[in-house]
XYZ file of C-alpha atoms in Angstrom:
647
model
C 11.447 3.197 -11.910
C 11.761 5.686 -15.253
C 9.081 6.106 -16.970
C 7.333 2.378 -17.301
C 6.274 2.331 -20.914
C 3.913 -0.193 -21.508
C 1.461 -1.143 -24.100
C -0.166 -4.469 -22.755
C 1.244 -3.622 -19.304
C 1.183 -0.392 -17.353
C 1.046 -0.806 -14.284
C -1.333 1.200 -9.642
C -0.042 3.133 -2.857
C -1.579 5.395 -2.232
C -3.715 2.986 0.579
C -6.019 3.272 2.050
C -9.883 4.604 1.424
C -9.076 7.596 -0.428
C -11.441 10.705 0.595
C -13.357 13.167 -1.675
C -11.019 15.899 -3.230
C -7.778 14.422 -2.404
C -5.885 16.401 -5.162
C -6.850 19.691 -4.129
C -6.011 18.707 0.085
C -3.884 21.067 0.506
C -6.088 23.824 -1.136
C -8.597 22.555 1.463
C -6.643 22.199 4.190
C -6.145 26.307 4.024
C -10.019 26.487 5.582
C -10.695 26.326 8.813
C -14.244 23.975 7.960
C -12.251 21.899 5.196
C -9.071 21.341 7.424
C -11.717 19.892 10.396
C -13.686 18.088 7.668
C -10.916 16.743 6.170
C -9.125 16.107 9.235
C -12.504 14.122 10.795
C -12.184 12.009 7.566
C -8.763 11.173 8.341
C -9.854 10.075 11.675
C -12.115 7.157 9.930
C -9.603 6.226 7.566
C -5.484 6.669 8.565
C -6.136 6.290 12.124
C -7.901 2.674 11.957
C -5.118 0.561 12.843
C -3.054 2.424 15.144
C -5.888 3.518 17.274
C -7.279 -0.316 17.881
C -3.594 -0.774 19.229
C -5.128 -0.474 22.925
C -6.936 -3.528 22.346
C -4.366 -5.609 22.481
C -0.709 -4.158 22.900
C -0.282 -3.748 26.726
C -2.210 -7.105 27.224
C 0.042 -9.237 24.902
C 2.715 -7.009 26.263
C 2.579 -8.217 29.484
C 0.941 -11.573 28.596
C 2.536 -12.803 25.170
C 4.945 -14.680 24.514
C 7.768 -13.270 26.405
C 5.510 -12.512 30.002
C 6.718 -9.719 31.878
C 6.075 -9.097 36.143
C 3.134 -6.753 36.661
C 5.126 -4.470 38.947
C 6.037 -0.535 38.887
C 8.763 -0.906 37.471
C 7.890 -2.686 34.395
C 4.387 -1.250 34.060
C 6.007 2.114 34.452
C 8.969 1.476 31.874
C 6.638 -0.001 29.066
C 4.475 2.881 29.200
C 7.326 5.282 28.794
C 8.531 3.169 26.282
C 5.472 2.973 23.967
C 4.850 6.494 24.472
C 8.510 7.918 23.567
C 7.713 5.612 21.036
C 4.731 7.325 19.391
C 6.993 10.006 19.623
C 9.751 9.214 17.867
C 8.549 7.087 15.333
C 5.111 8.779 14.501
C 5.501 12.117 15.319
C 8.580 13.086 14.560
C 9.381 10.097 11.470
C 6.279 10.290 10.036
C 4.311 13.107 11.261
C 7.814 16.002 10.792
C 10.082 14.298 8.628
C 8.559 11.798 6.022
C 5.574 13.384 5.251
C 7.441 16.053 3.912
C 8.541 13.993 0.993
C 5.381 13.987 -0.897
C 5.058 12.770 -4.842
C 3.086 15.631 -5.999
C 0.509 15.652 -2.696
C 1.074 11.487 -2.788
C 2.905 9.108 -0.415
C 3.620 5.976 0.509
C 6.443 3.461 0.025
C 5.576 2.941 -3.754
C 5.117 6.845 -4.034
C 8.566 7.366 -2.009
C 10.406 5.196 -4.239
C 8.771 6.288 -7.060
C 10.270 10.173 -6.410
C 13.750 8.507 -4.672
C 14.316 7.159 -8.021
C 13.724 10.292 -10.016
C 17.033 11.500 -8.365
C 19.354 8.195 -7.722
C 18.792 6.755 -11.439
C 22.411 5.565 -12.702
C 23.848 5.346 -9.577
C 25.399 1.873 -8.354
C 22.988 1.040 -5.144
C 20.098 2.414 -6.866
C 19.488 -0.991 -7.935
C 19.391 -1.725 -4.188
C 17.097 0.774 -2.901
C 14.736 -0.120 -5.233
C 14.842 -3.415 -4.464
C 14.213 -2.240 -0.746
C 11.224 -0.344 -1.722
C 9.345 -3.439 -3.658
C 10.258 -6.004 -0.155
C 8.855 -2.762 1.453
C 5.605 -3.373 -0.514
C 5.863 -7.639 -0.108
C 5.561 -6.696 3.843
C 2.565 -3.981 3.362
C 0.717 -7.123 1.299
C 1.389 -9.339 4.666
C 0.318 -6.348 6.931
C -2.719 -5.983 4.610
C -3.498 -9.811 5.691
C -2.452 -10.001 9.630
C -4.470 -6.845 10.391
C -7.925 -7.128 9.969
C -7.586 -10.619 11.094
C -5.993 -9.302 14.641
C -8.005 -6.088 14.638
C -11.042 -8.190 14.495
C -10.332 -11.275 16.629
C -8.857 -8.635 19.479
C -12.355 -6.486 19.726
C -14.732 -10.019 19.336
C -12.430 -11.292 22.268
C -13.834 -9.287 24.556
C -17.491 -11.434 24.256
C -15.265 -14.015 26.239
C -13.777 -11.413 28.423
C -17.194 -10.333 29.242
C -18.875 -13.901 29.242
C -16.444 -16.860 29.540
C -18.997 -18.863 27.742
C -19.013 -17.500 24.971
C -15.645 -18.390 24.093
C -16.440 -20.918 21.732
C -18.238 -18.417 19.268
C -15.506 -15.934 18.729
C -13.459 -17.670 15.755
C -17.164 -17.981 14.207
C -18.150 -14.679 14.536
C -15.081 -12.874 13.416
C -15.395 -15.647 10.077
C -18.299 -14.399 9.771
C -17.774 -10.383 9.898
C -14.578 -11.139 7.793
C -16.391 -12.644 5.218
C -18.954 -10.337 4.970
C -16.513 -7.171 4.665
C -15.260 -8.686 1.815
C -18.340 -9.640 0.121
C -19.048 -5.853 0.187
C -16.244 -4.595 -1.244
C -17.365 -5.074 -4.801
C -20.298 -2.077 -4.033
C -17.822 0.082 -2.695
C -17.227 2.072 0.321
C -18.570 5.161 -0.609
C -22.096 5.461 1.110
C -20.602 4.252 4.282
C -17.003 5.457 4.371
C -18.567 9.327 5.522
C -19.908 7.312 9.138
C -16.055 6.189 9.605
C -14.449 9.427 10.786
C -17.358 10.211 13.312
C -17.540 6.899 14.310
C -13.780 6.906 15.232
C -13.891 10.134 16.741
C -16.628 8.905 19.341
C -14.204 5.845 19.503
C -11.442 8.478 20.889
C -13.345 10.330 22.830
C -14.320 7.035 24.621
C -11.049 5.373 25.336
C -10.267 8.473 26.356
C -12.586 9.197 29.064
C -12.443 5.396 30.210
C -8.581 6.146 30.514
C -8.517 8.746 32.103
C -11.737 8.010 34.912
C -8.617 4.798 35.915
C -6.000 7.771 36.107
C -7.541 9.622 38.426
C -7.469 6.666 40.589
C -3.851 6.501 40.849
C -2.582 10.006 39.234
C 0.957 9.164 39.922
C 0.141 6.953 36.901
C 1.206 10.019 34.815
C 4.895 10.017 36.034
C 5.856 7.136 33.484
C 5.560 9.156 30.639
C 8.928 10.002 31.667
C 11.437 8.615 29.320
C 14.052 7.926 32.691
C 11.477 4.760 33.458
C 11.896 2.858 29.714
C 15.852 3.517 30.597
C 15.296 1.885 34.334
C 13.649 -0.648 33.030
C 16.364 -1.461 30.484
C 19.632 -1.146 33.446
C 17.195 -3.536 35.918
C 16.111 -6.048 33.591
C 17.508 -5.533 29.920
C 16.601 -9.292 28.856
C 13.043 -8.652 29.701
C 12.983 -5.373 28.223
C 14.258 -5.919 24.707
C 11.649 -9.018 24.284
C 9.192 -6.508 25.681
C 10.189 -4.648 22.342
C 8.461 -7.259 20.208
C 5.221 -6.385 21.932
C 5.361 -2.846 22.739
C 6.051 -2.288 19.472
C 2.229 -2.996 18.629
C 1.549 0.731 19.935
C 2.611 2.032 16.876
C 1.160 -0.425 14.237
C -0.135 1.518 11.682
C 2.320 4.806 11.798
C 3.430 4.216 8.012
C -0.532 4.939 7.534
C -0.127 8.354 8.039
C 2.451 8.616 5.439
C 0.669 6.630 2.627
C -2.469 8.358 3.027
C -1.100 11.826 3.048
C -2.566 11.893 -0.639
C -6.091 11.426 0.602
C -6.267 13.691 3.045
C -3.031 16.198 2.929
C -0.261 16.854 5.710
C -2.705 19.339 8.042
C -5.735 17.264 8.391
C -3.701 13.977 9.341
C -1.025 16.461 11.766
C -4.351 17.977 13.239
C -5.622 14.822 13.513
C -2.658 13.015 15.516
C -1.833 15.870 17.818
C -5.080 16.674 18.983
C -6.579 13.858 19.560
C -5.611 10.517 18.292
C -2.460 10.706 20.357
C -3.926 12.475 23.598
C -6.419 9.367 23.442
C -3.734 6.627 23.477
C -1.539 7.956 26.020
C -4.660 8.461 28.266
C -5.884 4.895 27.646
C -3.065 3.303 27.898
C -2.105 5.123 31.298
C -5.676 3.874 32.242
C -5.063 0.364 31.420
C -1.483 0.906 33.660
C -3.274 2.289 36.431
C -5.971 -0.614 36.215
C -3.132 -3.413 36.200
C -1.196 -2.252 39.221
C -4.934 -1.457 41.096
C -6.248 -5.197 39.609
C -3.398 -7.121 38.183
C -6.229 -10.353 37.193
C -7.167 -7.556 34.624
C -4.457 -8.241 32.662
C -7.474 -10.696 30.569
C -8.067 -7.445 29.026
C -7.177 -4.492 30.374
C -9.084 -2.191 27.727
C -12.436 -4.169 28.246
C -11.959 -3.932 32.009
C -11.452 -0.172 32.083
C -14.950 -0.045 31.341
C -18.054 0.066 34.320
C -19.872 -2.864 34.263
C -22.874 -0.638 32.497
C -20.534 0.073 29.479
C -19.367 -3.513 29.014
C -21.386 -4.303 25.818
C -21.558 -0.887 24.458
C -17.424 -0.594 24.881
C -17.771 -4.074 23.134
C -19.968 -2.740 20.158
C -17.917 0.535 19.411
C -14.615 -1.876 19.238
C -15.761 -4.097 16.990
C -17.144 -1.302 14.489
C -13.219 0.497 15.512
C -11.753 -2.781 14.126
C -14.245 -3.478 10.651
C -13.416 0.084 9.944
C -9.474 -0.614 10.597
C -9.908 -3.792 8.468
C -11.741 -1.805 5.402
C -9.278 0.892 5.630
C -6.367 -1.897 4.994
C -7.964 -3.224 2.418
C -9.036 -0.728 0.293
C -5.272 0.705 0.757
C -4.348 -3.314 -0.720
C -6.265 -2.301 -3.465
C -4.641 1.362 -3.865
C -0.904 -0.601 -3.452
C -1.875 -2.915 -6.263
C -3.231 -0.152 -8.394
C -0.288 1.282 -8.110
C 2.540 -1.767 -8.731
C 0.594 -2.510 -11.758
C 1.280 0.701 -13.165
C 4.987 0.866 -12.043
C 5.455 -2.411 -13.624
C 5.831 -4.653 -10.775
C 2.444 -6.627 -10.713
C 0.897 -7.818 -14.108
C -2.369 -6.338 -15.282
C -5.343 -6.782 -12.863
C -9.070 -5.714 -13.699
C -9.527 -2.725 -12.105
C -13.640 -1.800 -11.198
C -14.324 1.783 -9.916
C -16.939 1.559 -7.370
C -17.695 5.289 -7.615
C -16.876 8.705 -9.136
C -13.805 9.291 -6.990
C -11.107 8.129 -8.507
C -9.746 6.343 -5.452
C -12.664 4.103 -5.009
C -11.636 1.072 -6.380
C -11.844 -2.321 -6.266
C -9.769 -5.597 -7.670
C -11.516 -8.819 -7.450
C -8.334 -10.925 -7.269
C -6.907 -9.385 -4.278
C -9.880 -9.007 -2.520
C -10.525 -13.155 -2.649
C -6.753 -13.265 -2.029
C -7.004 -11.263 0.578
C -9.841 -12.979 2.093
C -8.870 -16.257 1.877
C -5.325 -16.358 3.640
C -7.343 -13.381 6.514
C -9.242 -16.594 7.195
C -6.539 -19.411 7.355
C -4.827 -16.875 9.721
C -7.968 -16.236 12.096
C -8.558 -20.604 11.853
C -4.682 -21.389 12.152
C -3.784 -19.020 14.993
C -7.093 -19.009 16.549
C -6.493 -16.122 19.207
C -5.358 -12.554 18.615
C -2.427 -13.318 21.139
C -0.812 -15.862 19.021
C -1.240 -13.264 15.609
C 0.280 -10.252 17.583
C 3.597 -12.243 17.287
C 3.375 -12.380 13.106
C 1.938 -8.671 13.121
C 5.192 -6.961 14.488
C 7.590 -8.745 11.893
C 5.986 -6.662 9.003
C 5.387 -3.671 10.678
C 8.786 -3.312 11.718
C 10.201 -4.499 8.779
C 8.276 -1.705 6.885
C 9.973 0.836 9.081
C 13.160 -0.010 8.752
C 13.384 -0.226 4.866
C 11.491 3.651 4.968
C 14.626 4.791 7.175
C 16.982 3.724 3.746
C 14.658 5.319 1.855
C 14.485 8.592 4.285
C 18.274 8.486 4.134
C 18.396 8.672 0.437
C 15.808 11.748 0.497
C 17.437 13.485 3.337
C 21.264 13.706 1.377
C 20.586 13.369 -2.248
C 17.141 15.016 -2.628
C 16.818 17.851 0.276
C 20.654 17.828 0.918
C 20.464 18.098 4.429
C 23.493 18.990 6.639
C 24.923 15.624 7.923
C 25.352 17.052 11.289
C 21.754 17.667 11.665
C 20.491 14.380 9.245
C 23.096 11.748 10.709
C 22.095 12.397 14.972
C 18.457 12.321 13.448
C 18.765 9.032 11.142
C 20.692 7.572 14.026
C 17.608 7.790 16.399
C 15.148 6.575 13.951
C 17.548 3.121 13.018
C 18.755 2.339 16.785
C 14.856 2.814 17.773
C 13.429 0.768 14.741
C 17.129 -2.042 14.599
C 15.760 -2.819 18.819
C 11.828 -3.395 17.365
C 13.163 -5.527 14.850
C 15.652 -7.062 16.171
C 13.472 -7.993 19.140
C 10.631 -9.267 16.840
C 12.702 -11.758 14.710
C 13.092 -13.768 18.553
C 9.447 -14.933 17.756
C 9.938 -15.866 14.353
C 9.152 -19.619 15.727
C 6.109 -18.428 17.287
C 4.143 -16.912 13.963
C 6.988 -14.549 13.056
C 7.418 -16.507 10.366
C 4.211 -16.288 8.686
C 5.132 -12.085 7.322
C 8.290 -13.092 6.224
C 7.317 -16.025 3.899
C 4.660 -13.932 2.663
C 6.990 -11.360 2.391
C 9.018 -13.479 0.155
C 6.486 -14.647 -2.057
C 5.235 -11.704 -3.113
C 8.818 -10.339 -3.464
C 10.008 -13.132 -5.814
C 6.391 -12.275 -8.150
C 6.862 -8.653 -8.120
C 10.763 -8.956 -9.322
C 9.828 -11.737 -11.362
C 7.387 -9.612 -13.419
C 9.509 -7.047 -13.395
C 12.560 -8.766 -14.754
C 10.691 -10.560 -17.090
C 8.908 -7.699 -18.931
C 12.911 -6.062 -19.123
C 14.335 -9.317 -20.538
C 11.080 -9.834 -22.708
C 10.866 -6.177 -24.039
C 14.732 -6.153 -25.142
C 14.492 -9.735 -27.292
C 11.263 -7.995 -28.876
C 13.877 -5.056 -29.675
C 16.601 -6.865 -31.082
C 16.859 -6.932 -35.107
C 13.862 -4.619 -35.224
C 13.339 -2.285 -37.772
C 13.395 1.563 -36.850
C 10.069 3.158 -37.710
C 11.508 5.717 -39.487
C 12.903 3.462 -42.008
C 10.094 1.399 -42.324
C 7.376 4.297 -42.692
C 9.327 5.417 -45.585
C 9.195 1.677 -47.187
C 6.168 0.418 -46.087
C 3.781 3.078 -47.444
C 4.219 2.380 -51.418
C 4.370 -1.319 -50.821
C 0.742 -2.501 -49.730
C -2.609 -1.219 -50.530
C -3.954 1.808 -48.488
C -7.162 1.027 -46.937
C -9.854 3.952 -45.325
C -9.734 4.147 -41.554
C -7.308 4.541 -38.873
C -4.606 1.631 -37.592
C -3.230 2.079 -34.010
C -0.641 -0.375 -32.907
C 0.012 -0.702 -29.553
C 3.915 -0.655 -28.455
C 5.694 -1.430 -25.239
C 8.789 0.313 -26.578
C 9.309 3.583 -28.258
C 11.674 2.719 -30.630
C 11.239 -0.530 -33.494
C 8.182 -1.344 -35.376
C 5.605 -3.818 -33.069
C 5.019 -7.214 -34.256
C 1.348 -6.528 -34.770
C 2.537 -4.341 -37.608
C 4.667 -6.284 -39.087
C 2.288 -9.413 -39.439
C -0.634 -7.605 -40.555
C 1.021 -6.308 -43.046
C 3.143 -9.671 -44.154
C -0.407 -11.489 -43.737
C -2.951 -9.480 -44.532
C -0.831 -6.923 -47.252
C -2.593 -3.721 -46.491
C -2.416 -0.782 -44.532
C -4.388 1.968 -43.005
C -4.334 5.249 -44.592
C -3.657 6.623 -40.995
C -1.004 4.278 -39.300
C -0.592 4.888 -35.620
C 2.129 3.393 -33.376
C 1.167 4.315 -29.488
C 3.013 3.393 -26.147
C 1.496 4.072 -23.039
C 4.062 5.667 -20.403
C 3.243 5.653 -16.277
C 5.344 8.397 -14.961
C 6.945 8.690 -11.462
C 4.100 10.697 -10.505
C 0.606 10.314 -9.266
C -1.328 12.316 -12.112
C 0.012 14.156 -15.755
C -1.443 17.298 -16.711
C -3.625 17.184 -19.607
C -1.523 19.367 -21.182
C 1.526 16.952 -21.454
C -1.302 13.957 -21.745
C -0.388 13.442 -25.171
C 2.266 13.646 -28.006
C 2.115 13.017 -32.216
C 5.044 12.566 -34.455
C 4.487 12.483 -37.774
C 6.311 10.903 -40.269
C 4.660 11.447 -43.184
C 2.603 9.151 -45.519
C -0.342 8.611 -43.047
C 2.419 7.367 -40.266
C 2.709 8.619 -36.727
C 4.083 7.579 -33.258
C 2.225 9.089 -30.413
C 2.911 8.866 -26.654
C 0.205 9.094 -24.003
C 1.224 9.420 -20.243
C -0.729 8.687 -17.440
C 0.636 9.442 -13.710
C 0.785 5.985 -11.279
C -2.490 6.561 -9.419
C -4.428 7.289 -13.001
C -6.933 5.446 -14.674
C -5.744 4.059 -18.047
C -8.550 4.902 -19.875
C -7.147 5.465 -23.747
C -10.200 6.295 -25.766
C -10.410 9.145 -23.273
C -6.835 10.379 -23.632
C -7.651 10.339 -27.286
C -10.544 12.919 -27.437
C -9.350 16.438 -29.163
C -6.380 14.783 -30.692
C -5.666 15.285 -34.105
C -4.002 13.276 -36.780
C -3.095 15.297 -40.522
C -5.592 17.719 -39.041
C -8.460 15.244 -38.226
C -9.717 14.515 -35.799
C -10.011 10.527 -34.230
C -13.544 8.627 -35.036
C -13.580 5.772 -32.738
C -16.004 3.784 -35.261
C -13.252 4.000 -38.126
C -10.354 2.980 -35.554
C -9.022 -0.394 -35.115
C -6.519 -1.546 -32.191
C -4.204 -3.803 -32.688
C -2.305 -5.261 -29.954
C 0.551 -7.630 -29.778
C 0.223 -11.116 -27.522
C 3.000 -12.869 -26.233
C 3.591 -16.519 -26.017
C 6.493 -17.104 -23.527
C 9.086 -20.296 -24.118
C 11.106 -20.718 -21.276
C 14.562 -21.411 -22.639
C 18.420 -21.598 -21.349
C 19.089 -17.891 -22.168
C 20.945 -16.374 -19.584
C 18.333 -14.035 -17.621
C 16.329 -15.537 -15.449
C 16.380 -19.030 -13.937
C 14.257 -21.662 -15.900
C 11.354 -21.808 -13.000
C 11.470 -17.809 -12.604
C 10.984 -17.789 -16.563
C 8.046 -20.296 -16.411
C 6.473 -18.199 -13.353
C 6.644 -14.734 -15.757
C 4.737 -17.098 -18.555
C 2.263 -18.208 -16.266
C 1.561 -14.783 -14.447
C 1.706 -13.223 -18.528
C -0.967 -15.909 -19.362
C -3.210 -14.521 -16.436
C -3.177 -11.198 -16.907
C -6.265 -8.869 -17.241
C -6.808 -8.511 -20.780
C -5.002 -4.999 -22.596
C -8.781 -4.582 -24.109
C -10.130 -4.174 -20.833
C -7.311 -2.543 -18.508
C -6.879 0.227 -21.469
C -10.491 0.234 -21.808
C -10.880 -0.595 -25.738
C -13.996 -0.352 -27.337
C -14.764 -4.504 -27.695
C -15.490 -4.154 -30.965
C -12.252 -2.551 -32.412
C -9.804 -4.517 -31.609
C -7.805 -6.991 -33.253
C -4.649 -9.271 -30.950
C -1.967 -10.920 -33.139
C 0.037 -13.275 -31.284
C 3.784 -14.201 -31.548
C 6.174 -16.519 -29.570
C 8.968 -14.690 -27.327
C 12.183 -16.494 -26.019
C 13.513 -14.875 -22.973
């Protein structure tokens, strides 16, 4: 991913909600008041997913698919094994190792490739590990779908834990809540997004005392946090265990969260965070929930509902269900950050982008929001129970992993330049740990597994689709163009100068664009001031103002300029081009006209891409955002010439 230059199509991981200041996090993280702020926030927004885990992982654990005896030993041995677990994977992965590899304060896998690439360009598997990074992105878009469905369904379960009755009304009612978070999304999450972190600290604190009032009726509960019970469970009944893999897994749903929201909150406030009480809360509640099913085995219903007194019942039910609409939002409004980003990188065409408030990171994309919503709700009316989801849920997670260990390997020798002795015992852990999770979700690939994986694919073949195509289309646009310098020296004596200022919009940096050349074959003039732009997303999050813009000129009224924006900016050109200067003036937007080139794609036998991929690129080209609008172009100054592209 080099510098994407694009005139018609830039292209924008960060994930999820992004909070207030997130440039300057690290600044803030150096106060005591800002680090707790920030690190509150953080609770509301990173911690979502991974902290509604309880609701669901040791019951489908011991319940799902692959059902496992409710005895010491494997009670005892799955509790060690999702703890070590959190351990290994989010603490030491995410927490110590990934979330050093920031992209200028961002992350995520988007950001991570973005900043992999800057060093592995030219190389002979770099192809590869980008390729890696983009299915990385397919399985975040089928995460982005399975989770608020299961993090929903899971906490409106508990009405028929509580009341058998009611049974009947839970696919309704989470329908119903789904719906309405996404018909809300268009006003933003701004007024409401400062109630998340509180809200999910209270959440904490009360799984947390509910965990540990079960513990200390059976405090030898605390002995399987020893890892010598996961290994006893493994020698006594290794079959069982490594399907128990595909469940226990659930426990860390959510860990890559951490990573991708590091540029929202900064490394201190999301450490602080996880170590002092996110992770102290799970291990307590699910010790509880161990202690409760070896005391009351016919809890296994739900053994986070029935840690509660019978007084708490409903108010346990009501913080849950706000727990899970706040892990949904979170996911969603990271869908929209992913998106934002892809676009820009030139994987996804243009989308229209609508900032819901001043904060850069509040956005919102209409198209993936109704996408979004739409297949949330086949999943919640097709699978019907969170039980049968849990099975498609681990697929993508663990899939996610895995591909960040290639790109962690890649960071770790050719970017940091670790010793191997210290990088290969450490990459070792993190693949044999991740290889069992995945290996031991792809056995229930018949039972929903499948579901991540074909959405997986789908979005994979449209994101390299685009990608190719815009390659194979921008190098037939190149080929017999003129070089600008050539034809700026030509052009200027041949047609008749008119007042005002012409700016052509180029995807490439070299040639003339074929806007250009058929105004000026058609209409026989040119501006007195002829302008030749091309946008450029760099490989990192924001550009400096400084480097924002550069003019040649070439004499005669003719100039090539180059504005970059980083991956995570807004493309807003009429901004970029305040206080710039052509011949000494400066640029009136009333005596400016844009001219941009459109594309008309014939699929033809062309060796590239196969006939149906090339027919998919034309379609997805034909519904793209419009350039006016995703470069924000005054309406009424701008002027589209078309032309028809073989590829």
């Amino acid at each position: 991913m080099q510098s994407v230059a694009s005139p018609v199509e830039p292209s924008n991981e960060g994930t999820a909600a992004h909070s207030e200041n997130s440039s300057h996090n690290e600044h803030h993280g150096g106060h005591h008041g800002g680090l707790v702020k920030l690190a509150v926030g953080a609770m509301g927004v990173v911690f979502g997913d991974i902290g509604t885990s309880p609701l669901y992982a040791m019951r489908d654990t011991f319940a799902g698919h692959h059902k496992l005896p409710l005895d010491v030993l494997h009670i005892f041995g799955i509790v060690s094994l999702m703890f070590w677990s959190m351990m290994v994977i989010v603490t030491v992965k995410y927490v110590s190792v990934i979330m050093r590899a920031d992209n200028k304060g961002e992350g995520g896998s988007l950001a991570l490739l973005a900043l992999v690439n800057q060093h592995i360009s030219g190389k002979r598997w770099s192809a590869g590990i980008v390729l890696l990074g983009v299915f990385a992105t397919s399985l975040f878009y089928g995460d982005s779908m399975i989770t608020p469905a299961v993090s929903v369904m899971s906490a409106i379960e508990g009405l028929a834990v509580y009341e058998p009755l009611m049974a009947p009304a839970v696919v309704p009612m989470v329908v119903g809540i789904l719906v309405f978070l996404f018909f809300i999304q268009s006003r933003g999450t701004a007024r409401v997004a400062s109630f998340f972190g509180p809200v999910m600290v209270l959440y904490f604190g009360v799984i947390s005392v509910l965990g540990l009032l079960s513990i200390m009726e059976m405090p030898g509960v605390i002995m399987a946090l020893s890892p010598h019970h996961a290994v006893a469970l493994f020698v006594a009944d290794p079959m069982r265990g490594f399907l128990a893999m595909g469940a226990a897994v659930l426990a860390v749903t959510g860990a890559e969260a951490l990573y991708a929201d590091m540029g929202h909150f900064g490394r201190s406030p999301i450490r602080l965070s996880w170590l002092a009480i996110v992770l102290p809360s799970l291990v307590l509640n699910y010790l509880g929930q161990a202690s409760l099913l070896i005391r009351q085995p016919d809890a296994l219903v739900s053994p986070f509902y029935f840690l509660a007194p019978e007084w708490f019942q409903w108010p346990l039910l009501g913080l849950a269900s706000i727990a899970a609409v706040i892990a949904s939002q979170a996911v969603i409004t990271g869908a929209f950050s992913v998106t934002q980003q892809a676009i820009q990188l030139g994987f996804i065409p243009r989308m229209s982008i609508k900032y819901t408030s001043v904060n850069a990171g509040q956005i919102y994309i209409p198209v993936i929001n109704w996408a979004l919503m739409i297949a949330v709700i086949l999943l919640v009316l097709v699978f019907k129970q969170s039980s049968n989801l849990t099975a498609a849920y681990g697929i993508a997670v663990t899939g996610a992993m895995m591909i960040d260990n290639f790109l962690l390997a890649v960071m770790l020798f050719i970017v940091w330049k670790w010793s191997k002795w210290l990088a290969l015992p450490l990459l070792a852990l993190f693949f044999a740990l991740d290889f069992g999770y995945l290996s031991a979700n792809l056995t229930k690939i018949p039972d929903g597994g499948w579901v991540p994986l074909v959405m997986g694919l789908f979005i994979f073949t449209l994101l390299t689709t685009w990608s190719k195509g815009r390659a194979l289309m921008r190098q037939t646009m190149a080929e017999g163009t003129i070089p600008f310098e050539i034809f700026a020296k030509s052009a200027h004596s041949s047609a008749t100068r008119v007042a005002g200022t012409a700016i052509f919009m180029s995807s490439t940096q070299g040639g003339v664009p074929s806007a250009l050349l058929h105004n000026i074959k058609h209409n026989k003039v040119l501006h007195e001031r002829v302008v030749v732009m091309t946008i450029a997303i760099q490989d990192v999050p924001m550009v400096d103002e400084a480097d924002r813009v550069t003019v040649k000129d070439f004499g005669n009224g003719f100039y090539k300029m180059m504005i970059r924006f980083g991956f995570l900016e807004e493309t807003d050109v009429p901004a970029a081009l305040k206080g710039v200067t052509l011949g000494g003036e400066s640029i009136d937007m009333m005596k400016t006209s844009f001219f941009l080139s459109r594309q008309t794609l014939i699929a033809s036998s062309k060796p590239g891409m196969a006939i149906w991929r090339e027919k998919l690129f034309a379609w997805m080209m034909r519904n793209a955002a419009s350039a006016m609008e995703f470069f924000r172009l005054p309406v009424n100054r701008v002027v589209e010439l078309g032309s028809q592209v073989e590829i």
